Each structure stands twice: as structure tokens, then as C-alpha cells.
PDB file of N, CA and C in Angstrom:
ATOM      1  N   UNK A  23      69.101  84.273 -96.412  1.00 72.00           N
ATOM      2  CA  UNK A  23      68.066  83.289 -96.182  1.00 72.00           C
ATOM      3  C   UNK A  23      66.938  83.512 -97.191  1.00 72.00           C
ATOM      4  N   UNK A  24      66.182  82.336 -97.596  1.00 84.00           N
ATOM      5  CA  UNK A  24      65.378  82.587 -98.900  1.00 84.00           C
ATOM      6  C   UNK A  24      63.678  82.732 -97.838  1.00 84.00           C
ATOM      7  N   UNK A  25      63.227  83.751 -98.776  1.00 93.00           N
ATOM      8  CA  UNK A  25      61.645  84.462 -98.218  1.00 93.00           C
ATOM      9  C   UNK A  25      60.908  83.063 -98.321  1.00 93.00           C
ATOM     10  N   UNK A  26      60.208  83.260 -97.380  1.00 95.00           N
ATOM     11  CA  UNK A  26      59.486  82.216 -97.400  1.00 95.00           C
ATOM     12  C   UNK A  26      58.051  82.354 -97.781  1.00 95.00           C
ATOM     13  N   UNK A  27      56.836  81.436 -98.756  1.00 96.00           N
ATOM     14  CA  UNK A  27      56.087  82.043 -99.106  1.00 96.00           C
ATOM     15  C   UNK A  27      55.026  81.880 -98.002  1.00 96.00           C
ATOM     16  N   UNK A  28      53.589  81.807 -98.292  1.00 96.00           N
ATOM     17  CA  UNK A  28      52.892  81.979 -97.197  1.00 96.00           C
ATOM     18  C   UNK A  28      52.368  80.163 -96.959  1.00 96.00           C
ATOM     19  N   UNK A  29      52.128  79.783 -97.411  1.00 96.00           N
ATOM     20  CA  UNK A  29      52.326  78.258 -96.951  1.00 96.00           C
ATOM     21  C   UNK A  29      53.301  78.004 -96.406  1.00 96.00           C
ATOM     22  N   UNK A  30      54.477  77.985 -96.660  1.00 97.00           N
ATOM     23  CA  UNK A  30      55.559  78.060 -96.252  1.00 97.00           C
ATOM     24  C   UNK A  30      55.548  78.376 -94.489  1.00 97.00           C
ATOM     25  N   UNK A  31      55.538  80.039 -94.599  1.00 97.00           N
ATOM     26  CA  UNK A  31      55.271  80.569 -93.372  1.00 97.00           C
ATOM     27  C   UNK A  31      54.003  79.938 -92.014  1.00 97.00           C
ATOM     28  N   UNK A  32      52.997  79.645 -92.692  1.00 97.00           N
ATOM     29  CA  UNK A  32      51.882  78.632 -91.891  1.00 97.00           C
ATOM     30  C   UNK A  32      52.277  77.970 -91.428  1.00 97.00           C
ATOM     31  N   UNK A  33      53.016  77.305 -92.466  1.00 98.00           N
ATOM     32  CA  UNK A  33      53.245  75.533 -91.663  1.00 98.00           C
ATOM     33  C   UNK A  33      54.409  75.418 -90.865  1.00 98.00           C
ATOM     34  N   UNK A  34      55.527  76.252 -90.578  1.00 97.00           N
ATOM     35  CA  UNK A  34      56.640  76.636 -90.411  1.00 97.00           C
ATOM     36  C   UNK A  34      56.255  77.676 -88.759  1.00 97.00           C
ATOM     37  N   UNK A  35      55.236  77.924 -88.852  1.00 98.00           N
ATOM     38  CA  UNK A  35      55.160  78.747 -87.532  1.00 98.00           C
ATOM     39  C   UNK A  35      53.928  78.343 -86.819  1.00 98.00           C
ATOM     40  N   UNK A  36      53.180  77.315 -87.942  1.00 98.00           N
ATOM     41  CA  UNK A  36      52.266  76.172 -86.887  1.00 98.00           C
ATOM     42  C   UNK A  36      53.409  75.514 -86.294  1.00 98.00           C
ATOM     43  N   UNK A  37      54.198  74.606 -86.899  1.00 98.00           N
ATOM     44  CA  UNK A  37      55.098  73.821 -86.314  1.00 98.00           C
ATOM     45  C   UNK A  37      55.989  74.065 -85.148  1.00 98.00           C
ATOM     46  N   UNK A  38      56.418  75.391 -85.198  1.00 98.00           N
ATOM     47  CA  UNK A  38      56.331  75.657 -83.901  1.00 98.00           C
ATOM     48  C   UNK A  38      56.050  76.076 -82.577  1.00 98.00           C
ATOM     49  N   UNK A  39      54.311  76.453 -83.075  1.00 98.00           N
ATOM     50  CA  UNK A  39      53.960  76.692 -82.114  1.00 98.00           C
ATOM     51  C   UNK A  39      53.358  75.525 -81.408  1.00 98.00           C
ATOM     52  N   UNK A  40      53.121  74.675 -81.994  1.00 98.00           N
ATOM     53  CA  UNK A  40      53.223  72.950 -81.597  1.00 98.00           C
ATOM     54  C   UNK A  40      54.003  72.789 -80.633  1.00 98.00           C
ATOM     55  N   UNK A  41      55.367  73.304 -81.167  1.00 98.00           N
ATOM     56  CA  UNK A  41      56.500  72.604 -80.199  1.00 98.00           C
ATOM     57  C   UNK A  41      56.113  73.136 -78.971  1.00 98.00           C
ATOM     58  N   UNK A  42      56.133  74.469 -79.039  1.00 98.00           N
ATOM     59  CA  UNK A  42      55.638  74.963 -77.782  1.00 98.00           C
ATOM     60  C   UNK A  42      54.997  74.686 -77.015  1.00 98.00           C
ATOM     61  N   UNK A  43      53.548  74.484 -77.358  1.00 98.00           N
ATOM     62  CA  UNK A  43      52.520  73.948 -76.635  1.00 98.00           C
ATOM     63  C   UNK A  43      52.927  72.762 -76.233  1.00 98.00           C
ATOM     64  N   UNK A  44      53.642  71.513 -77.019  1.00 98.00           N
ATOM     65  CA  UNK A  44      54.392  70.354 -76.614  1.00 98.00           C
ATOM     66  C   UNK A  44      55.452  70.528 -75.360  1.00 98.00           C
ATOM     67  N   UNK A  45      56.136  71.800 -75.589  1.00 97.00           N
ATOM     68  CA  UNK A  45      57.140  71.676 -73.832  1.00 97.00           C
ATOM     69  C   UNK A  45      55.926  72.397 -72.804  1.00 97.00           C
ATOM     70  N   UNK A  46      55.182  73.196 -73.067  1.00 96.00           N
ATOM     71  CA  UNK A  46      54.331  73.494 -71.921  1.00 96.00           C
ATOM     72  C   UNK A  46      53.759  72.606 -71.153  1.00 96.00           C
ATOM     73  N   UNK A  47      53.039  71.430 -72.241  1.00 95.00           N
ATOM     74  CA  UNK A  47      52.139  70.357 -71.572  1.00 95.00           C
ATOM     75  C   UNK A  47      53.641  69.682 -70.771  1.00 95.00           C
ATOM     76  N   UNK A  48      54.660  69.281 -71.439  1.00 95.00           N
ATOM     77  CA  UNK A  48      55.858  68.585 -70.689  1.00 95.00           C
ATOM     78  C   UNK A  48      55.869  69.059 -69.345  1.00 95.00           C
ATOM     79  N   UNK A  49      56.101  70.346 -69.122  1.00 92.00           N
ATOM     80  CA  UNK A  49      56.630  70.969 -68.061  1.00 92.00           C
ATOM     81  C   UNK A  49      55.698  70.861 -66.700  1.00 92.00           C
ATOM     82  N   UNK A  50      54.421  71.113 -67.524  1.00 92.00           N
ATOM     83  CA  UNK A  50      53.133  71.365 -66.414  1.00 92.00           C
ATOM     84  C   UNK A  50      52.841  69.277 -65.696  1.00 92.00           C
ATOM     85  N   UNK A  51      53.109  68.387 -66.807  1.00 91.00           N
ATOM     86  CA  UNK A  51      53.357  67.235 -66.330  1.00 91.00           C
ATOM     87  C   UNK A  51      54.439  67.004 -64.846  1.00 91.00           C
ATOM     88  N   UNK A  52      55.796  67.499 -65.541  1.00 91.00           N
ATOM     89  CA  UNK A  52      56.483  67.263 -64.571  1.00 91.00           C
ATOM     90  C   UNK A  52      56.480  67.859 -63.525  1.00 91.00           C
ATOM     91  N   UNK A  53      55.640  69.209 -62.943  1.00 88.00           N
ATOM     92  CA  UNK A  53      55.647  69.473 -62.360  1.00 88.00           C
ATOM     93  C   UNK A  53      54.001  69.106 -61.473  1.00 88.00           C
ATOM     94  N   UNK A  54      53.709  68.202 -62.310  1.00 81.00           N
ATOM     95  CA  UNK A  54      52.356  67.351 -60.946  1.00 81.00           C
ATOM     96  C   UNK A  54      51.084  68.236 -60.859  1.00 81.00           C
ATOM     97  N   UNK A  55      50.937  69.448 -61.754  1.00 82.00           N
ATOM     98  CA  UNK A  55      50.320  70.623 -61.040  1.00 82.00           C
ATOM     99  C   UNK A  55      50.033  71.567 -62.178  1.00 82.00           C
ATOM    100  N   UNK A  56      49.023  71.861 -62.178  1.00 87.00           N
ATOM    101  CA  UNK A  56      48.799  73.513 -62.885  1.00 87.00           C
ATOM    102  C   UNK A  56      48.241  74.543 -62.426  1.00 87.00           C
ATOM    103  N   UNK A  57      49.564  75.224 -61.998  1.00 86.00           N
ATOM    104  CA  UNK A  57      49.871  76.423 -61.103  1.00 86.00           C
ATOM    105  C   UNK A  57      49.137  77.912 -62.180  1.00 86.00           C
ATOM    106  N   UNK A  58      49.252  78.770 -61.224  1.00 86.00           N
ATOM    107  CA  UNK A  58      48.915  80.072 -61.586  1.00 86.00           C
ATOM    108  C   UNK A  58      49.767  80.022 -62.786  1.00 86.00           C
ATOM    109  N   UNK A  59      51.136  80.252 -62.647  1.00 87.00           N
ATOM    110  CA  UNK A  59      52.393  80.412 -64.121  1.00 87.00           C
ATOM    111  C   UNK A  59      52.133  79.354 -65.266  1.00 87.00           C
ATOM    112  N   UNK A  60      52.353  78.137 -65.166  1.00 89.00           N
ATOM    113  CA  UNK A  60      52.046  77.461 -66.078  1.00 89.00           C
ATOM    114  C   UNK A  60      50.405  77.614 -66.584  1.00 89.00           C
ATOM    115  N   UNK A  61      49.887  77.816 -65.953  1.00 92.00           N
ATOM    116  CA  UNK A  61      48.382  77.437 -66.512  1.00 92.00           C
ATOM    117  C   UNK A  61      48.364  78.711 -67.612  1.00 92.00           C
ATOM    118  N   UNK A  62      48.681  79.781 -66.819  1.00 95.00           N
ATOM    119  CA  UNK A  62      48.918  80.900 -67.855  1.00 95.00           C
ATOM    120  C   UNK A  62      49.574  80.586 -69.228  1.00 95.00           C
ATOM    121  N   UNK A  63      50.645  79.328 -68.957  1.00 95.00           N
ATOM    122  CA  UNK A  63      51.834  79.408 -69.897  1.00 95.00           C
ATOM    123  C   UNK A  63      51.246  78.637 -70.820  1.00 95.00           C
ATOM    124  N   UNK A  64      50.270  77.715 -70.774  1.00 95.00           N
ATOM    125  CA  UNK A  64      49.472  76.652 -71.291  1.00 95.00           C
ATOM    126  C   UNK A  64      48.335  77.686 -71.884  1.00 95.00           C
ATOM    127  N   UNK A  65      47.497  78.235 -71.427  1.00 96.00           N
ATOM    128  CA  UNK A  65      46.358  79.044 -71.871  1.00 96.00           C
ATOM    129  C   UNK A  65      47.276  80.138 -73.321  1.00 96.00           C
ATOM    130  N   UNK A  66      48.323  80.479 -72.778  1.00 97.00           N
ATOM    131  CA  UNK A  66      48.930  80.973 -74.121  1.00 97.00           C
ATOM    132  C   UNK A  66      49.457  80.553 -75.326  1.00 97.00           C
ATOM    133  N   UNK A  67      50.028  79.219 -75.106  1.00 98.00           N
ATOM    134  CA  UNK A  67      50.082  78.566 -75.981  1.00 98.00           C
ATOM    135  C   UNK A  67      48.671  77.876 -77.015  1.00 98.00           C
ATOM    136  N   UNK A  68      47.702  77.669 -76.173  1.00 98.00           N
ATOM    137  CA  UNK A  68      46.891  76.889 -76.686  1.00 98.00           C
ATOM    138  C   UNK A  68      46.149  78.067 -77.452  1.00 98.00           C
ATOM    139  N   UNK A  69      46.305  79.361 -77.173  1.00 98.00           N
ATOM    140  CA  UNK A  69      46.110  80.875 -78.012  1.00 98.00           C
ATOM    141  C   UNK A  69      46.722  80.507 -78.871  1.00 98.00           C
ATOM    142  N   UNK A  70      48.041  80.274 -78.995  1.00 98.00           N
ATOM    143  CA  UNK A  70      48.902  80.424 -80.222  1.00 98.00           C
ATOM    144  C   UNK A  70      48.440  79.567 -80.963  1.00 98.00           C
ATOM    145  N   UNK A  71      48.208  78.164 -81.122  1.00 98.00           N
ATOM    146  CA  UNK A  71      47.938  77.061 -81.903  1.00 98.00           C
ATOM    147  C   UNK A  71      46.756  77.129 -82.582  1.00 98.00           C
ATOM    148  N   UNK A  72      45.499  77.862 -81.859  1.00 98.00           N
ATOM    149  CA  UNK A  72      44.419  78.199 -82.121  1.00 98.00           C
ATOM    150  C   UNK A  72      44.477  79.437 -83.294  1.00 98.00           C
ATOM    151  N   UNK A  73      45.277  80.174 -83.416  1.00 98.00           N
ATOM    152  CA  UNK A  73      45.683  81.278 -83.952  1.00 98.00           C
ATOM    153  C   UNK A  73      46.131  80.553 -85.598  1.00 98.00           C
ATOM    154  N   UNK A  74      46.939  79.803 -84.911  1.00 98.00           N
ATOM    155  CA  UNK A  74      47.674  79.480 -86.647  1.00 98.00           C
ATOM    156  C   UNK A  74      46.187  78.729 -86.992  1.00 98.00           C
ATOM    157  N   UNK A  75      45.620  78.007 -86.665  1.00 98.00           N
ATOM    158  CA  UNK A  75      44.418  77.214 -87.186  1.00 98.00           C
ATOM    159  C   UNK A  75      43.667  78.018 -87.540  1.00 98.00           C
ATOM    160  N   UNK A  76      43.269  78.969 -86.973  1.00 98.00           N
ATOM    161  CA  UNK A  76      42.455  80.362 -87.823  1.00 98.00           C
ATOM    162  C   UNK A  76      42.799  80.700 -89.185  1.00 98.00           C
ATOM    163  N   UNK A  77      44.330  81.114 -89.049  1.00 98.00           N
ATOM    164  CA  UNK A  77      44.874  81.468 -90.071  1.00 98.00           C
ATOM    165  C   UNK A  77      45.157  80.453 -91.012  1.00 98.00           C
ATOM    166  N   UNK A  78      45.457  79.133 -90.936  1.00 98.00           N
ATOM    167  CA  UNK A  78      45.045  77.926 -91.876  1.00 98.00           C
ATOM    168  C   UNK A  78      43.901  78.219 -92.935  1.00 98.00           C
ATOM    169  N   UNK A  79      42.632  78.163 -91.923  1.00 98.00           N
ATOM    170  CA  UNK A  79      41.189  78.133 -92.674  1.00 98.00           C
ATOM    171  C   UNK A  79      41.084  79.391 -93.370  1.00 98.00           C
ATOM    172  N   UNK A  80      42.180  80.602 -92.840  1.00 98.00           N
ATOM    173  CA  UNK A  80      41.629  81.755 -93.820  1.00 98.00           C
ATOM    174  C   UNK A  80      41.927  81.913 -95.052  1.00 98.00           C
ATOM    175  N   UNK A  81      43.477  80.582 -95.193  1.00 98.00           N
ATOM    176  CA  UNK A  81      44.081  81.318 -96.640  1.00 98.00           C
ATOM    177  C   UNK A  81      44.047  79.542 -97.340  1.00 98.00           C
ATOM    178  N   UNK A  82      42.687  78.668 -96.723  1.00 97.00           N
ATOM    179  CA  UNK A  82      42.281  78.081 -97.702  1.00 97.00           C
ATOM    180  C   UNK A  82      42.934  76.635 -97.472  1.00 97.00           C
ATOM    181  N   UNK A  83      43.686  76.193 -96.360  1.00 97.00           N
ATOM    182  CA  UNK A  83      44.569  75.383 -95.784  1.00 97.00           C
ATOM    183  C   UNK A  83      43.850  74.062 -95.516  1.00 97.00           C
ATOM    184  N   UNK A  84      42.299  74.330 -95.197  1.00 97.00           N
ATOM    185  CA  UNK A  84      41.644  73.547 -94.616  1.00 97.00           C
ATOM    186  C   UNK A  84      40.157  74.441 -94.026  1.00 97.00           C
ATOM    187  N   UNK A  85      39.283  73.675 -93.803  1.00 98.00           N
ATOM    188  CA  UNK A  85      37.908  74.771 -93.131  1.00 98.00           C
ATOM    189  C   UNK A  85      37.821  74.251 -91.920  1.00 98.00           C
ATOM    190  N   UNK A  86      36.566  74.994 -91.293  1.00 98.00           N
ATOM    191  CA  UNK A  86      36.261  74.786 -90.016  1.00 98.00           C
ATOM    192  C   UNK A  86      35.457  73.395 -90.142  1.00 98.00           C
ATOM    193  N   UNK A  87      34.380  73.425 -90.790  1.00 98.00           N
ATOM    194  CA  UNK A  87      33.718  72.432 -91.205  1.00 98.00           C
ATOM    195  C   UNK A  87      34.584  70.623 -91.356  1.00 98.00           C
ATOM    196  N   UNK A  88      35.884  70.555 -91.777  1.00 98.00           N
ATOM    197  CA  UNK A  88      36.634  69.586 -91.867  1.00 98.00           C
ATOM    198  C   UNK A  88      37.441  69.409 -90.546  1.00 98.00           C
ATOM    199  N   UNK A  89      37.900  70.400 -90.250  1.00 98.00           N
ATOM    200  CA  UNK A  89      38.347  70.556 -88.738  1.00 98.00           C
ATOM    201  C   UNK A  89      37.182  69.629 -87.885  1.00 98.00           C
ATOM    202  N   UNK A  90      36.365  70.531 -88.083  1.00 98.00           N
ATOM    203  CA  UNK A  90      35.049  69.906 -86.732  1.00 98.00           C
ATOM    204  C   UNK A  90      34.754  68.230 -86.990  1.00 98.00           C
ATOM    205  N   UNK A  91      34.766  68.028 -88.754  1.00 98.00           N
ATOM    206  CA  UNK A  91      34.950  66.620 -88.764  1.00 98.00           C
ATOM    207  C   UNK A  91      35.557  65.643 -88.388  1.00 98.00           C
ATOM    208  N   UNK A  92      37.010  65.999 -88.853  1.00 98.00           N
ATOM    209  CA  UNK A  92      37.930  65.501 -87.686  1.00 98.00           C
ATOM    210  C   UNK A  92      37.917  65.516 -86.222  1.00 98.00           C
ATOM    211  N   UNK A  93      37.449  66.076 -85.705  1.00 98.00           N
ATOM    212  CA  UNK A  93      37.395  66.535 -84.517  1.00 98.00           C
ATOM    213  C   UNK A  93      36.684  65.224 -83.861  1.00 98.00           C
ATOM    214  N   UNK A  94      35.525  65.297 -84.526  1.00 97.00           N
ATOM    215  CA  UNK A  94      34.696  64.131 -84.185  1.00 97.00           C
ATOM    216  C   UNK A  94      35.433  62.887 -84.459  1.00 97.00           C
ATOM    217  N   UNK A  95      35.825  62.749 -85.096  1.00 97.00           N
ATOM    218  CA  UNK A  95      36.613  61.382 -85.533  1.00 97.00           C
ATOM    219  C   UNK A  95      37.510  61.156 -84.634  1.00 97.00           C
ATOM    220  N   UNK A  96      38.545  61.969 -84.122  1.00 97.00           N
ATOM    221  CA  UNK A  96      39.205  61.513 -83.091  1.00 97.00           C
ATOM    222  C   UNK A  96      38.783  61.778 -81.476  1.00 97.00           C
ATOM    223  N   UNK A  97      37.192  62.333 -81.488  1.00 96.00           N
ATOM    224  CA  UNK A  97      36.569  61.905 -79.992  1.00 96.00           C
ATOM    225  C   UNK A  97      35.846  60.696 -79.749  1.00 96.00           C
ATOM    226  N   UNK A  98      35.431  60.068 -81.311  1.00 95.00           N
ATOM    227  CA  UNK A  98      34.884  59.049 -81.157  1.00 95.00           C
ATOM    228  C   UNK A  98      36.157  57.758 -80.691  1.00 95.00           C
ATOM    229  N   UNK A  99      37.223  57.914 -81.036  1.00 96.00           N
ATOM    230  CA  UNK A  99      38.782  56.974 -81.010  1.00 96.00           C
ATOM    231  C   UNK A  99      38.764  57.431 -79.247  1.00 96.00           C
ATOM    232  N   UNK A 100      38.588  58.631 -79.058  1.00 96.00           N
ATOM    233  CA  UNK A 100      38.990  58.866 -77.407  1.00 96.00           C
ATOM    234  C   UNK A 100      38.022  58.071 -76.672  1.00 96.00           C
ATOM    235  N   UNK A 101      36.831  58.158 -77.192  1.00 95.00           N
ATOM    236  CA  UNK A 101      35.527  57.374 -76.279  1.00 95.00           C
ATOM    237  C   UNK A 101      35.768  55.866 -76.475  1.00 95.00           C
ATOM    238  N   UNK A 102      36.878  55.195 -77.280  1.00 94.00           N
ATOM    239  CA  UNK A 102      37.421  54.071 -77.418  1.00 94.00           C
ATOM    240  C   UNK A 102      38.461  53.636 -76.401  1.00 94.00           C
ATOM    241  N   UNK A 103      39.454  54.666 -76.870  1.00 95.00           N
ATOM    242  CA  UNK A 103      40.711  54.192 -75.984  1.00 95.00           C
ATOM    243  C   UNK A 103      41.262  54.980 -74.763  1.00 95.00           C
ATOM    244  N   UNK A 104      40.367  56.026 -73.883  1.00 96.00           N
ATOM    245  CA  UNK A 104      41.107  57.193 -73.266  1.00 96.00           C
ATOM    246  C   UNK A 104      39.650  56.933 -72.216  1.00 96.00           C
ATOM    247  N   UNK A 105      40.110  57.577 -71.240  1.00 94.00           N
ATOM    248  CA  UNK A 105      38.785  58.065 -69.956  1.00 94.00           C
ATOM    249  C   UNK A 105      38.324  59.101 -70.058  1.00 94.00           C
ATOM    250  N   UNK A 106      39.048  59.607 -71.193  1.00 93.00           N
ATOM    251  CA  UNK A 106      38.537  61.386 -71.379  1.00 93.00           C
ATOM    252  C   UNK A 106      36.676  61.438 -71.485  1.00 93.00           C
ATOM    253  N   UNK A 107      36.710  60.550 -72.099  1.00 91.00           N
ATOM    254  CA  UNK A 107      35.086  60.603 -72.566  1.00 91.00           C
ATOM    255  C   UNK A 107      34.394  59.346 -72.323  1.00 91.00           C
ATOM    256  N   UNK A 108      33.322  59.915 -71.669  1.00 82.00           N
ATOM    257  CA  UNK A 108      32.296  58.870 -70.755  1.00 82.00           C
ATOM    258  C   UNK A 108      31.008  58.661 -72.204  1.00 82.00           C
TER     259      UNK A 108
END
């Protein structure tokens, strides 16, 4: 198998820690509820995702500063189309 470089590796182990966090939220859906186990299972994942995003901004991927921009940009779309935000 060929080494992978470090971009490579980022985006390759963001991606799945995505997935992850993607079957957690699934699971905790279907199950109506966020229990002691899942909530745990969710709080760890959302560690993990947070983790690669650290490591993004450290090796130059993107900053916090653009992050937070975005950030705003898609709460202002939520205060549009979602109940999330009053």
C-alpha cells in the first residue's frame, strides 16, 4: 500500500471520522433518545471531528478565523431555514 502524505492522511481520517459521527447521529435518531451510551458515543465522536479540525488549522489546511467565518455564514442560512435559531 502506498504511504500516504500528510494531506493525504487529514483528509482521509477527517473523512472518516465524519462517517462516524454520521452513523452516531443515525443511530441516536433511530433510537428516539439520547441515552447515557449513545450520548457518550456522540460526545466522542464530536471529540474526534473536532480533533481533525485542530489538526487541519495546524498544518495550514484552513484557520480558525475562516472556520468561525463560515460558521457564521451557515448560522445565518439556519436562522433562515431551521428552528435551531430564534
Amino acid at each position: 500500500m502506498k504511504k500516504l502524505d500528510t494531506t493525504q492522511q487529514l483528509m482521509v481520517i477527517t473523512m472518516e471520522e465524519a462517517g462516524e459521527l454520521t452513523q452516531v447521529c443515525s443511530k441516536v435518531l433511530r433510537r428516539a433518545e439520547i441515552d447515557d451510551e449513545y450520548g457518550m458515543k456522540l460526545v466522542e465522536e464530536l471529540g474526534d471531528v473536532y480533533c481533525m479540525l485542530k489538526l487541519m488549522t495546524e498544518h495550514g489546511i484552513c484557520t480558525w478565523t475562516e472556520l468561525e467565518e463560515q460558521a457564521k455564514i451557515k448560522r445565518r442560512k439556519l436562522e433562515k431555514w431551521s428552528d435551531l435559531i430564534d
